[in-house]
Coordinates of C-alpha atoms and ligand atoms in Angstrom, one line a residue:
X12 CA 2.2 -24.1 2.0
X13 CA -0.7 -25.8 3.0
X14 CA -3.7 -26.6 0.5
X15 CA -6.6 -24.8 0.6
X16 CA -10.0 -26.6 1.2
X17 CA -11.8 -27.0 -1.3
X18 CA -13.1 -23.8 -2.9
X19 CA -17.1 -23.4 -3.0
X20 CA -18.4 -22.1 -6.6
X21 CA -17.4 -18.9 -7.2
X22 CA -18.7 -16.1 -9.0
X23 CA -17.0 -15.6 -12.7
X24 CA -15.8 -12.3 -12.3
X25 CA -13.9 -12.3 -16.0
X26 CA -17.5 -13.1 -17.5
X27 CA -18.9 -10.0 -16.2
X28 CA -19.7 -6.8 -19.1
X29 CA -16.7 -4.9 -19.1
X30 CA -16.8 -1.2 -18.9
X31 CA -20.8 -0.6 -17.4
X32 CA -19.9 0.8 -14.5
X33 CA -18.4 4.8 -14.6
X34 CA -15.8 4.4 -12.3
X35 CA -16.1 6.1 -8.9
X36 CA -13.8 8.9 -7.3
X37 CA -13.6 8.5 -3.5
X38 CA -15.2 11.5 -1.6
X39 CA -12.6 14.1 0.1
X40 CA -12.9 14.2 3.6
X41 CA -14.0 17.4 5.2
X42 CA -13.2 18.2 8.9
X43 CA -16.0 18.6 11.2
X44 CA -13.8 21.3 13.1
X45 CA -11.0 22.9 14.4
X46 CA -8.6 22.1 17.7
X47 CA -5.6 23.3 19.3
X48 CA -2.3 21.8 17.6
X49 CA -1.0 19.3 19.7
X50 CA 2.4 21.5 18.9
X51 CA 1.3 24.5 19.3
X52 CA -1.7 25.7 21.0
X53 CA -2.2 28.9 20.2
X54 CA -2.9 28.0 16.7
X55 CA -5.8 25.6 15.6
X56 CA -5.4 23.0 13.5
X57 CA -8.5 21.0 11.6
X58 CA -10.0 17.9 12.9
X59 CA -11.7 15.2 11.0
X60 CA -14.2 12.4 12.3
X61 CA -13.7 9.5 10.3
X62 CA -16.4 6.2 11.3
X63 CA -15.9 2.4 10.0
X64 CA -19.0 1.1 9.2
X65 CA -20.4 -1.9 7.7
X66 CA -22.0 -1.2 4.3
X67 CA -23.1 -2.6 1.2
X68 CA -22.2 -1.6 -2.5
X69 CA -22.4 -3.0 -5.9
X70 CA -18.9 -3.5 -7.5
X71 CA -20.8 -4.3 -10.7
X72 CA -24.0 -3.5 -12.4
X73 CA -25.0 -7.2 -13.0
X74 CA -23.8 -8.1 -9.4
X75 CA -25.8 -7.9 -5.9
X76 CA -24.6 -5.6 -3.5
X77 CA -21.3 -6.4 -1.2
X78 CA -21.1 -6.1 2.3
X79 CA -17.6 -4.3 3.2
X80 CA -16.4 -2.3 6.0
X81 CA -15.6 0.9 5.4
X82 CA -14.2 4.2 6.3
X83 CA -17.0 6.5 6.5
X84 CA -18.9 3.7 4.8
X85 CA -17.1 3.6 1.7
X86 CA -14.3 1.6 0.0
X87 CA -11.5 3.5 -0.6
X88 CA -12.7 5.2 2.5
X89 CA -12.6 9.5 1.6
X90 CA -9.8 10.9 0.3
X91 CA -7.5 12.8 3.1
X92 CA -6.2 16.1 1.3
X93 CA -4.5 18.3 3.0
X94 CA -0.5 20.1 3.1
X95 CA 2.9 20.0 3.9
X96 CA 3.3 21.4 7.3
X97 CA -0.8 21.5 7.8
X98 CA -0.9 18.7 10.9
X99 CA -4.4 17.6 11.5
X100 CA -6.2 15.8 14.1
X101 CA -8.2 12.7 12.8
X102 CA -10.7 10.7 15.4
X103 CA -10.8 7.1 13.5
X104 CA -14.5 5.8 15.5
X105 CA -15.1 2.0 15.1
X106 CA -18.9 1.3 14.8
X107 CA -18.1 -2.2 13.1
X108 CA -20.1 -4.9 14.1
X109 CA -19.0 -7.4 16.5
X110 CA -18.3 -10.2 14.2
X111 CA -16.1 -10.5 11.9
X112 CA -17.1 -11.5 8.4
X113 CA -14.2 -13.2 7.4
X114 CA -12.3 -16.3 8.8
X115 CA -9.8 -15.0 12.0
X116 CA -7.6 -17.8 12.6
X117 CA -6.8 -17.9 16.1
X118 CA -3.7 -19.7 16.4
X119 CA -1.8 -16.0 14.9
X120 CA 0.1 -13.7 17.4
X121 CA -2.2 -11.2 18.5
X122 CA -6.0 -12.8 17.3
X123 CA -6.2 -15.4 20.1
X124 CA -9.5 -16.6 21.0
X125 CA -9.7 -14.4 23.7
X126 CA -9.2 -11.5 22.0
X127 CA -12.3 -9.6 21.0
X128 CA -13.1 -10.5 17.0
X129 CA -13.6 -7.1 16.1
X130 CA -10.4 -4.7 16.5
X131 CA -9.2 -2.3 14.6
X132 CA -6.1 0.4 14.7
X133 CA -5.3 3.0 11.6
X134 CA -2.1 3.3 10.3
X135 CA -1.1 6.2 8.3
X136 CA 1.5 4.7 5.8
X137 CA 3.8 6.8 4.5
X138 CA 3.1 9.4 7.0
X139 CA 6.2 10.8 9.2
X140 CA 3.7 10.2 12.5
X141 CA 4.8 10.0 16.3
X142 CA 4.7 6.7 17.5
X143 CA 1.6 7.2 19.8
X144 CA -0.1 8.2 16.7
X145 CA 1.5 6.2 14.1
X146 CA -0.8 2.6 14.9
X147 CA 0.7 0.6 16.7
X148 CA -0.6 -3.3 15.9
X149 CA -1.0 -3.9 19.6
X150 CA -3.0 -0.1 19.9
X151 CA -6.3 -1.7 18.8
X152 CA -9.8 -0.6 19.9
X153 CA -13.2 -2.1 19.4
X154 CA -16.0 -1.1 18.5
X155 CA -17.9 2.0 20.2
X156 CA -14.7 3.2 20.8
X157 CA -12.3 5.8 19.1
X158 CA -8.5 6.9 18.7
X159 CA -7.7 10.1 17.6
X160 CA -4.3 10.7 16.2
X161 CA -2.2 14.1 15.2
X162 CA -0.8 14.1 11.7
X163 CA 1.7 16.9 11.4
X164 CA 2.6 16.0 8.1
X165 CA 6.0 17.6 8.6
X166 CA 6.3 15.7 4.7
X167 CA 7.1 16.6 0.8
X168 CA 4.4 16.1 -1.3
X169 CA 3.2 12.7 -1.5
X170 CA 0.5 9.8 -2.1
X171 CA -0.2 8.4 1.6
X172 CA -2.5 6.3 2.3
X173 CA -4.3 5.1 5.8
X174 CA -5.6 1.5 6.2
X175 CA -6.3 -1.0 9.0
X176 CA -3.1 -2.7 11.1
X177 CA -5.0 -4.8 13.8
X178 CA -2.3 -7.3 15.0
X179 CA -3.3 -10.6 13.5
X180 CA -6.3 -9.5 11.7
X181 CA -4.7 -6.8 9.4
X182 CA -5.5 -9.2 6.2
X183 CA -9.1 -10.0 7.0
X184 CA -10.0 -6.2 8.2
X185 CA -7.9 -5.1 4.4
X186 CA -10.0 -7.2 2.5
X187 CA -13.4 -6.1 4.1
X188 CA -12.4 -2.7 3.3
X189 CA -11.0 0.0 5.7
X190 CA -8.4 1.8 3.5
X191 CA -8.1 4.8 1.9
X192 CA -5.7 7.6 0.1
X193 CA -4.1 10.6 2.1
X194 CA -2.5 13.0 -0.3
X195 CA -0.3 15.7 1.1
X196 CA -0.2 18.8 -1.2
X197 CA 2.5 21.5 -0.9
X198 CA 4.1 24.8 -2.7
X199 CA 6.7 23.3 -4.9
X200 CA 3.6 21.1 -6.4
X201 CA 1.3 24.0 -7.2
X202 CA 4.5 25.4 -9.1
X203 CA 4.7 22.3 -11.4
X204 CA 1.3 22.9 -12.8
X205 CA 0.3 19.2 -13.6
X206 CA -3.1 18.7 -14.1
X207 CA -5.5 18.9 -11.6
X208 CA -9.4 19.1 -10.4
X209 CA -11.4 16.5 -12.4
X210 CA -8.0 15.9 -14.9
X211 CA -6.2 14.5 -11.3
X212 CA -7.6 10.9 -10.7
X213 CA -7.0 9.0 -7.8
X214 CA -6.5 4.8 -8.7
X215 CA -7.1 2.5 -5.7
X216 CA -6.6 -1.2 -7.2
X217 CA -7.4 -4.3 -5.1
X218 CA -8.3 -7.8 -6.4
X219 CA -11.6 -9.6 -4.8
X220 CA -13.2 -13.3 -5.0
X221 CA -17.1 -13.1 -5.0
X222 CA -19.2 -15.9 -4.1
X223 CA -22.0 -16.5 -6.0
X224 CA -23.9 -13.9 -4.2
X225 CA -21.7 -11.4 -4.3
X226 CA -20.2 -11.7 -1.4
X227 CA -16.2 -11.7 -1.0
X228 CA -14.7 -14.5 -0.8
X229 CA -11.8 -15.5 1.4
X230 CA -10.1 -18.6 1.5
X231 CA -9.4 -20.8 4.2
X232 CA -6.9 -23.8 4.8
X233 CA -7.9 -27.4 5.0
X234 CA -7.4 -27.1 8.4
X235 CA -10.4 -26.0 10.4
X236 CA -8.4 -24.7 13.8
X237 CA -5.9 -22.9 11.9
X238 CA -7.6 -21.2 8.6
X239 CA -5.3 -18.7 7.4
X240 CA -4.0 -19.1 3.7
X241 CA -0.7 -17.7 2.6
X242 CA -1.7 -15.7 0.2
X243 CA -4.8 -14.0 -1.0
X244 CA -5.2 -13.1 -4.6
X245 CA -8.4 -12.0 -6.2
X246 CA -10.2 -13.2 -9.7
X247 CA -11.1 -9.3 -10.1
X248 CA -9.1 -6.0 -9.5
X249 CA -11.5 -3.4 -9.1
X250 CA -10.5 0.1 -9.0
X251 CA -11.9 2.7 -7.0
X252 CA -14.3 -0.6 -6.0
X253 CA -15.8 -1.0 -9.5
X254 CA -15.0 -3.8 -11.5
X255 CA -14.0 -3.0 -15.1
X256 CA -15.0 0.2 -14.7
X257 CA -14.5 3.1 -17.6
X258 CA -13.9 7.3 -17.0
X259 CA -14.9 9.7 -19.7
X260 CA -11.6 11.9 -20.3
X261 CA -10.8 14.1 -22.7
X262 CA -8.0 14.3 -25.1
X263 CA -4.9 16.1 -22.6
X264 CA -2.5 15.2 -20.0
X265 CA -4.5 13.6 -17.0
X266 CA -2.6 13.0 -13.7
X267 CA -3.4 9.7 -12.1
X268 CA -2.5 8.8 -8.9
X269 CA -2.0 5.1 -8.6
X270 CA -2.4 2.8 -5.2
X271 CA -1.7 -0.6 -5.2
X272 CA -4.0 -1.9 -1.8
X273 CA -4.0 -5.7 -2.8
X274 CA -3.6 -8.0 0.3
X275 CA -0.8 -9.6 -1.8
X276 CA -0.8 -9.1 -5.3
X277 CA 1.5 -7.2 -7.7
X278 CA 0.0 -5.8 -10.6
X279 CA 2.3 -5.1 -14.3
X280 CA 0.2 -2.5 -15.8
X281 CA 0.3 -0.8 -18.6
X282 CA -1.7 1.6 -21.0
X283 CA -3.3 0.0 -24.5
X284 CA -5.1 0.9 -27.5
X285 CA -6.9 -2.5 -27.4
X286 CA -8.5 -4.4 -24.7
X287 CA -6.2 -7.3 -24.8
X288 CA -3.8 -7.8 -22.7
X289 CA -1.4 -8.3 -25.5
X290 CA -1.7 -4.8 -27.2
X291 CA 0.8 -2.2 -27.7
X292 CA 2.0 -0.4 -24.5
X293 CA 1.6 2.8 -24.7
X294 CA 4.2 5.2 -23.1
X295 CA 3.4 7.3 -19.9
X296 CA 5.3 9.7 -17.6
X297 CA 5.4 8.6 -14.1
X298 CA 6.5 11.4 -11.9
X299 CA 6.2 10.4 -8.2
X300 CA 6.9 7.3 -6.2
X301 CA 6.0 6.2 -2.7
X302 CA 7.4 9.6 -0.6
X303 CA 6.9 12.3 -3.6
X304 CA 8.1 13.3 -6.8
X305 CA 11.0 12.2 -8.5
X306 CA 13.9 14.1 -9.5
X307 CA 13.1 13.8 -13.5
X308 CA 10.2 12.6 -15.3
X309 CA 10.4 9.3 -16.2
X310 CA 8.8 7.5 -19.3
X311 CA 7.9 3.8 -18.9
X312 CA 5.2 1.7 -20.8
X313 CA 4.8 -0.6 -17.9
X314 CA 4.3 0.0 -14.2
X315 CA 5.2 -2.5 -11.5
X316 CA 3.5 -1.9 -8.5
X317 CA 3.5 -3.8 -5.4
X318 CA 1.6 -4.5 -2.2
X319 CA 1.1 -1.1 -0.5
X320 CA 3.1 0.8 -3.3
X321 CA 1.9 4.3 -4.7
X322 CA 2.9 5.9 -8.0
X323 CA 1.9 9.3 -10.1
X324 CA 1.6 9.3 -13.7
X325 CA 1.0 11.8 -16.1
X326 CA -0.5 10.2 -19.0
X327 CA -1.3 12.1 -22.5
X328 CA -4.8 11.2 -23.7
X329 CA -4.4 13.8 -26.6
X330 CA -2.7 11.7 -29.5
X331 CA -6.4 9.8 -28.9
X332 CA -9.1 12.2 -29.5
X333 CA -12.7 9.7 -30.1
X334 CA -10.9 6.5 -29.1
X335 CA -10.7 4.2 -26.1
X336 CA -7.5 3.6 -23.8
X337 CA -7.1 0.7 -21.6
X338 CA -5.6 0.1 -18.3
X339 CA -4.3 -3.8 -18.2
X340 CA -1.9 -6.6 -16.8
X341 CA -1.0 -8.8 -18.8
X342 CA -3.5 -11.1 -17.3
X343 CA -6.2 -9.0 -17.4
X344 CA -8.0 -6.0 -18.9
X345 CA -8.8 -3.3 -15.7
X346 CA -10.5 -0.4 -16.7
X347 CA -11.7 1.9 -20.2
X348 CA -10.7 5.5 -20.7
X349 CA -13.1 7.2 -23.4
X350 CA -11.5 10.0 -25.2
X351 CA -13.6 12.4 -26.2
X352 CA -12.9 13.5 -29.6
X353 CA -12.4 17.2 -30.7
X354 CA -9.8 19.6 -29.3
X355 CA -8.9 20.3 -26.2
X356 CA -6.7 24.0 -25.0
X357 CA -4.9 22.1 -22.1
X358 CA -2.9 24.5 -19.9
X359 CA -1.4 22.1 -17.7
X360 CA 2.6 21.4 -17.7
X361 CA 4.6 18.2 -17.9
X362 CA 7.9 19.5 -16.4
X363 CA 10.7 17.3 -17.1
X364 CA 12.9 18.2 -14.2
X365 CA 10.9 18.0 -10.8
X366 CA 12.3 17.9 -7.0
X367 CA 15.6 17.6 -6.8
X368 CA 17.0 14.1 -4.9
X369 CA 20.2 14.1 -3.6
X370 CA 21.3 10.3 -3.4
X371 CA 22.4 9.5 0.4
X372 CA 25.8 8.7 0.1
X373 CA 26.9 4.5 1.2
X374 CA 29.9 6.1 3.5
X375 CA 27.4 8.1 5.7
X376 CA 25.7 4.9 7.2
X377 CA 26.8 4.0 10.5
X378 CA 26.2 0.8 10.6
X379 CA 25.3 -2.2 7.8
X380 CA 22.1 -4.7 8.9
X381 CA 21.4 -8.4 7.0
X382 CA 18.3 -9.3 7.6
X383 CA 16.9 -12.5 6.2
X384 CA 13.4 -13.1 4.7
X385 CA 13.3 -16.6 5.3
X386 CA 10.3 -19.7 5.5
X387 CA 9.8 -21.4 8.7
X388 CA 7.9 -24.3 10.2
X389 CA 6.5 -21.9 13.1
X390 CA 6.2 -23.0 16.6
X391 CA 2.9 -25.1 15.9
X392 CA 4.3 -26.7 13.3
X393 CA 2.5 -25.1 11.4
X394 CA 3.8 -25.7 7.1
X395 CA 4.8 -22.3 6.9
X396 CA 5.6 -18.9 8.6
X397 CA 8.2 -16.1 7.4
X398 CA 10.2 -14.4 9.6
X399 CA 12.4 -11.5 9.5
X400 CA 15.8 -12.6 10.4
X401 CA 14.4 -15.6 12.3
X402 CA 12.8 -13.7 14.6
X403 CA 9.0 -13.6 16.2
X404 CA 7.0 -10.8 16.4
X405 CA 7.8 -11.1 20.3
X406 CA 10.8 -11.8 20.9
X407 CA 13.0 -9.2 21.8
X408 CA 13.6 -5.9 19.6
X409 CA 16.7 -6.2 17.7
X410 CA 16.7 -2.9 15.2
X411 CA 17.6 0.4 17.5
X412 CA 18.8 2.4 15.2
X413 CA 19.6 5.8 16.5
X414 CA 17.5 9.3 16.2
X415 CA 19.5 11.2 13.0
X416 CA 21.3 8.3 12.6
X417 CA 22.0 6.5 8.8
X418 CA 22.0 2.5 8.6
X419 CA 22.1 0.4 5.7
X420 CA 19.6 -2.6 5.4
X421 CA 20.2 -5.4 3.3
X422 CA 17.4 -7.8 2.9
X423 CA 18.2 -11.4 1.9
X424 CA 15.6 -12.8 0.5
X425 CA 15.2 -16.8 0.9
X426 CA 12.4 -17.8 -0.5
X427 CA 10.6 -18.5 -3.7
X428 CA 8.6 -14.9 -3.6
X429 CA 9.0 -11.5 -3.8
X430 CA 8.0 -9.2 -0.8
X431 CA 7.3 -6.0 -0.4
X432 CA 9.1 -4.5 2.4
X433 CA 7.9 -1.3 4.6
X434 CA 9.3 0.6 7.3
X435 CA 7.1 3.0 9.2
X436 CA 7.7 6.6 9.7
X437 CA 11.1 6.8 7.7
X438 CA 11.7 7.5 3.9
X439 CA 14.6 5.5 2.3
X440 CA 16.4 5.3 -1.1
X441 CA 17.5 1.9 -2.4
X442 CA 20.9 1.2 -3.3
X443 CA 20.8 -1.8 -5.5
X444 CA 19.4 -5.3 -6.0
X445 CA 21.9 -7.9 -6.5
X446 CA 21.7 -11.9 -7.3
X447 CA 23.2 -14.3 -5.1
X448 CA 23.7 -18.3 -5.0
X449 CA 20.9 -19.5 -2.6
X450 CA 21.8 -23.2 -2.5
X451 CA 25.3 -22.2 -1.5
X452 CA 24.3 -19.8 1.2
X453 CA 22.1 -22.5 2.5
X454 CA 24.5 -24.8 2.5
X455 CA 27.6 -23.0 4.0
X456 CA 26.1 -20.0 4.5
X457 CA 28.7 -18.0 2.0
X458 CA 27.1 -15.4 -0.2
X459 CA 28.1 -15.7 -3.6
X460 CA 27.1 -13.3 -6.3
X461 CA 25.9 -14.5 -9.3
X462 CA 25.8 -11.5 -11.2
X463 CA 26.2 -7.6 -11.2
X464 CA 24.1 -6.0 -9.1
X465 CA 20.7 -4.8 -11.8
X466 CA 20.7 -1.3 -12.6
X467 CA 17.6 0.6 -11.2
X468 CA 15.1 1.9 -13.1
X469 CA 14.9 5.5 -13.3
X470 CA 11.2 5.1 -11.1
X471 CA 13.3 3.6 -8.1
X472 CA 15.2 6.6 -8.3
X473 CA 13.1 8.8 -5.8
X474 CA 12.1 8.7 -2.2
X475 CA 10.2 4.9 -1.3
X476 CA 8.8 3.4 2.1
X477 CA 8.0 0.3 0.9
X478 CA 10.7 -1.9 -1.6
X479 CA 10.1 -5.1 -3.4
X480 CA 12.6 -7.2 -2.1
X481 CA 12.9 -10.5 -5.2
X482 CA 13.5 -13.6 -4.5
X483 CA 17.3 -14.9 -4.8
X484 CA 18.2 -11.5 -4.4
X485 CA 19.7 -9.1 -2.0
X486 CA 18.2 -5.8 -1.8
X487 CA 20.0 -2.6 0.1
X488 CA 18.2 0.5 1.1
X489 CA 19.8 3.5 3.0
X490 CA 17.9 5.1 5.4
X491 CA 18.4 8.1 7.8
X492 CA 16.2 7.2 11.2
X493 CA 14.7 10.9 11.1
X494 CA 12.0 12.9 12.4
X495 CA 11.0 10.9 15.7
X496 CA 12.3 8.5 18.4
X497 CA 10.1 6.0 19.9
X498 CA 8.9 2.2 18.7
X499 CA 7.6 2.0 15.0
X500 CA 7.0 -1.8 13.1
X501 CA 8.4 -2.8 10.1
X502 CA 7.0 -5.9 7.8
X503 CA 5.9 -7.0 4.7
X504 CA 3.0 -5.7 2.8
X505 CA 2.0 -9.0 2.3
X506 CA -0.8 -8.8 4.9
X507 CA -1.2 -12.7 4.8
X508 CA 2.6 -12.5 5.7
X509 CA 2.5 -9.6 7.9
X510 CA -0.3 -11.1 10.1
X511 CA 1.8 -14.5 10.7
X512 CA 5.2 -13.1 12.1
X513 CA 6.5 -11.2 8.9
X514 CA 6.4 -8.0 11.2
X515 CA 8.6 -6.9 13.3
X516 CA 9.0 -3.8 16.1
X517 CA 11.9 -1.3 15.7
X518 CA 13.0 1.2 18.2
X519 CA 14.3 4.6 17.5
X520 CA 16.6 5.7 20.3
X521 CA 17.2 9.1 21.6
X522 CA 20.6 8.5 21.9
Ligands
C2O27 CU1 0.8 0.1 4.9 CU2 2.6 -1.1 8.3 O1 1.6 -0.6 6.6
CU28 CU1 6.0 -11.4 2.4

C-alpha cells in the first residue's frame, strides 16, 4: 500500500451532538406509468423514472449542507418496492454534472483520460436481471442520457439494492451517493406477519470523512498521476444519511432492514442499553440474509455485516418501555432508539420457522473452481493491485459455467484482508470456511489445513450473493448458474478493490 498524502484538517465527526437529527426513511419510489412487459405484451407492467442529480443535504444539524449525487436527488436514493413476479421497467436518467467531485485516477482500467469524467451505469445487486439489463461496467452513459432496464424480479422475497458500477469510477460515484434499497415483497412474506408500515425500517449505513466545510472527504495517494487509495473508510457512519441520528419507536417487535453500502468497511453491530460501545448486547432475531429469509429465526447479539451485505432483523423494543436503545460497533455509537413508555397491543408475529432452504448438495456440482485473491504489483508498477486468480479485468474470460449447471467456488484468500465476494445474477449457499498454511502454500504451493473447517453460523445458513471471504482462509460456496445465460461480472465489494482489477467478467453458456 502506498501512503496517503497528507490528510488536510478534517471535520471531527465523533465531536458532533449525538442523537439531534430524527433519522430519515428514504421516499418509495412511485412509477410515472405503465408499458408493455418486455415478456409479455399484452400485459403492462409499471415503469419508473429514476434521475441522478447533484444535491445538497445536511447530514447533521450543526454541519453545513453536503453536496452528493443522488438518485432522484437523495441519498439512499427512493426505496424500490415492488413483488415477486411483478417485473418493472426503470429509466435510470443521468443529469449529473460533468465533473466529477471526487479524485478519478486515470491510470485504472476503464477511467482513462479520454474517457468522459462523468459516467454512470446502475446495477441491481441482488436482482436475477438479464445481462443487457443487469449493468454492465463497460454499459455506461453520461450525462443527458438514459438506460432503461427490465426487472422481472422472477425472485423470493428479498432486500436488493441498486447502486452505481461505472468501470473504474464505481468507488468515487458510491461515495458521492447514487445507491439505494429495492425490496421485493411476495405472498409467503405477507403470511409471516412481521411487522410492517412505520414498525418496518429500512437501515442504509455508510461511513463519510467531512472536511471542514462539510464537504466529503476522499483521500488520495501521495502520488499525484495515480490518486487512488486502497481503501476508504469513513470517521462517521451515517444511516439513512444522518449522522447519529435517533427514531422514536415504541415498545414491540420492529423489523429493520439492514444495508451495509460502505465503499469498504465492515461494521460489528450490535444493540445496547447504554451508549458505549462496551454495553451489554442485547439479543435480536435476524430473519433474512442477502437473497431472503432464512430457514429458522436466528438469535444473535452481534451482526457482522460486510461491503454490500443486507440483513433483516426483528428486534423486540417491548422489554424497554421509556428507555433508550442503541445501535453500535464496537468503535462507535450509531444511532438512538426512544422507547416510548406505556403499553403497546402489538399484533405482529415473530415466526420461528420461516422459508424452507434445502442445502444444495456438494455431489451435484459439476465441476470445482480455485480462485485466488491475491496482491499484485500491477502492470505500472503500481505498490498494489488484487486480482482474482491473477487475472486482469481484460484478459480473457475464464469462468463459463453452464446455464442450469452447479459449480463449486473456492476462494483462496492471500492477503492480509477480508473481502467481500459477489457474483451477479446468481444466489449461492456457502459450504464452509476453512484455515490453511499461507507461508507454505506460498512457498511450495501445497495447501495445508490448519484447522477444521469453522462451523457456520446459523445467519450463513440462507440464500447469500455476496460472502466474506477472510484472510488465511479458504471459502467454498455452491452455486447453481440459473435463470439466464449471457456475460455477468463478479468482484469484490470492496469498490476501492473492485475499481483496480478485483472484477472480473463471467459467461453463462447456453450449452
Ligand atoms: Cu453491488 Cu457488482 O455489485
Ligand atoms: Cu477486496
Amino acid at each position: 500500500m502506498q501512503p496517503a498524502s497528507k490528510a488536510p484538517e478534517l471535520l471531527n465527526t465523533r465531536a458532533l451532538a449525538h442523537f439531534v437529527d430524527p433519522l430519515p426513511i428514504p421516499m418509495v419510489a412511485k412509477p410515472v406509468g405503465m408499458r408493455p412487459s418486455a415478456s409479455n405484451p399484452e400485459s403492462q407492467v409499471p415503469y419508473y423514472r429514476i434521475v441522478m442529480r447533484q444535491f445538497q443535504a445536511k447530514v447533521h444539524r450543526d454541519m453545513q449542507p453536503t453536496t452528493f449525487w443522488g438518485y432522484n436527488a437523495s441519498c439512499p436514493g427512493p426505496t424500490i418496492e415492488t413483488r415477486g413476479d411483478q417485473p418493472i421497467f426503470v429509466e435510470w436518467v443521468n443529469e449529473l454534472p460533468r465533473k466529477h467531485f471526487l479524485p478519478i485516477d486515470h491510470t485504472l482500467h476503464g477511467a482513462e483520460a479520454d474517457k468522459p469524467e462523468v459516467r454512470t451505469v446502475v446495477h441491481l445487486h441482488g436482482g436475477r436481471t438479464a445481462p443487457e439489463s443487469d449493468g454492465y461496467p463497460e454499459d455506461w452513459f453520461v450525462s443527458g442520457q438514459s438506460a432503461t432496464c427490465y426487472y422481472p424480479n422472477g425472485q423470493e422475497a428479498a432486500s436488493l439494492f441498486y447502486h452505481d458500477h461505472a468501470m473504474g469510477i464505481t468507488r468515487l460515484n458510491a461515495v458521492a451517493g447514487l445507491m439505494g434499497l429495492y425490496l421485493i415483497r411476495d405472498e409467503f412474506e405477507d403470511r409471516l406477519n412481521l411487522p410492517k408500515g412505520d414498525f418496518e425500517l429500512p437501515l442504509v449505513l455508510f461511513d463519510r470523512s467531512f472536511h471542514l466545510d462539510g464537504q466529503i472527504y476522499y483521500p488520495v495517494s501521495g502520488k499525484p498521476d495515480t490518486p487512488w487509495v486502497s481503501e476508504y473508510y469513513g470517521s462517521a457512519i451515517l444511516v439513512n444519511g444522518k449522522i447519529f441520528p435517533y427514531h422514536e419507536v415504541e415498545p414491540r417487535r420492529y423489523r429493520l432492514r439492514f444495508l451495509n453500502s460502505s465503499n469498504g468497511s465492515f461494521y460489528r453491530l450490535s444493540f445496547s442499553p447504554e451508549a458505549t460501545v462496551s454495553s451489554e448486547a442485547l439479543v435480536f432475531s435476524q430473519i433474512g440474509s442477502e437473497q431472503g429469509f432464512l430457514s429458522e429465526s436466528a438469535q444473535g447479539t452481534l451482526l457482522i455485516l460486510g461491503p454490500g451485505e443486507r440483513a433483516d432483523l426483528i428486534v423486540d423494543f417491548s422489554s424497554h418501555a421509556g428507555k433508550e436503545v442503541f445501535l453500535r460497533t464496537d468503535v462507535t455509537v450509531v444511532m438512538q432508539f426512544r422507547v416510548s413508555s406505556g403499553k403497546n397491543t402489538d399484533p405482529s408475529s415473530l415466526p420461528t420457522i420461516l422459508r424452507p432452504i434445502s442445502r444444495i448438495p456438494e455431489r451435484s456440482a459439476v465441476r470445482t473452481r480455485e480462485l485466488t485473491l491475491a496482491d499484485y504489483q500491477n502492470r505500472l508498477g503500481r505498490s498494489s493491485v488484487m486480482l482474482l486468480n491473477g487475472a486482469h479485468w481484460d484478459m480473457p474470460v475464464t469462468e463459463k459455467p453452464v446455464l442450469n449447471s452447479t459449480e463449486i467456488w473456492s476462494f483462496i484468500n492471500l492477503t492480509d484482508d477480508s473481502h467481500p465476494i459477489h457474483l451477479h445474477m446468481v444466489r449461492f449457499q456457502l459450504l464452509d470456511r476453512r484455515p490453511f498454511d499461507l507461508s507454505v502454500y506460498q512457498l511450495t504451493g501445497k495447501m495445508v489445513f490448519t484447522g477444521p473447517a469453522e462451523s457456520l453460523l446459523p445467519s450463513e445458513l440462507g440464500w447469500m450473493d455476496t460472502v466474506r471471504v477472510d484472510p488465511m482462509t479458504i471459502t467454498r460456496i455452491i452455486v447453481k448458474f440459473e435463470n439466464f445465460a449471457g456475460r455477468y461480472v463478479w468482484h469484490c465489494h470492496m469498490l476501492e478493490h473492485e475499481d483496480n482489477e478485483m472484477m472480473r467478467p463471467f459467461i453463462i453458456s447456453a450449452q
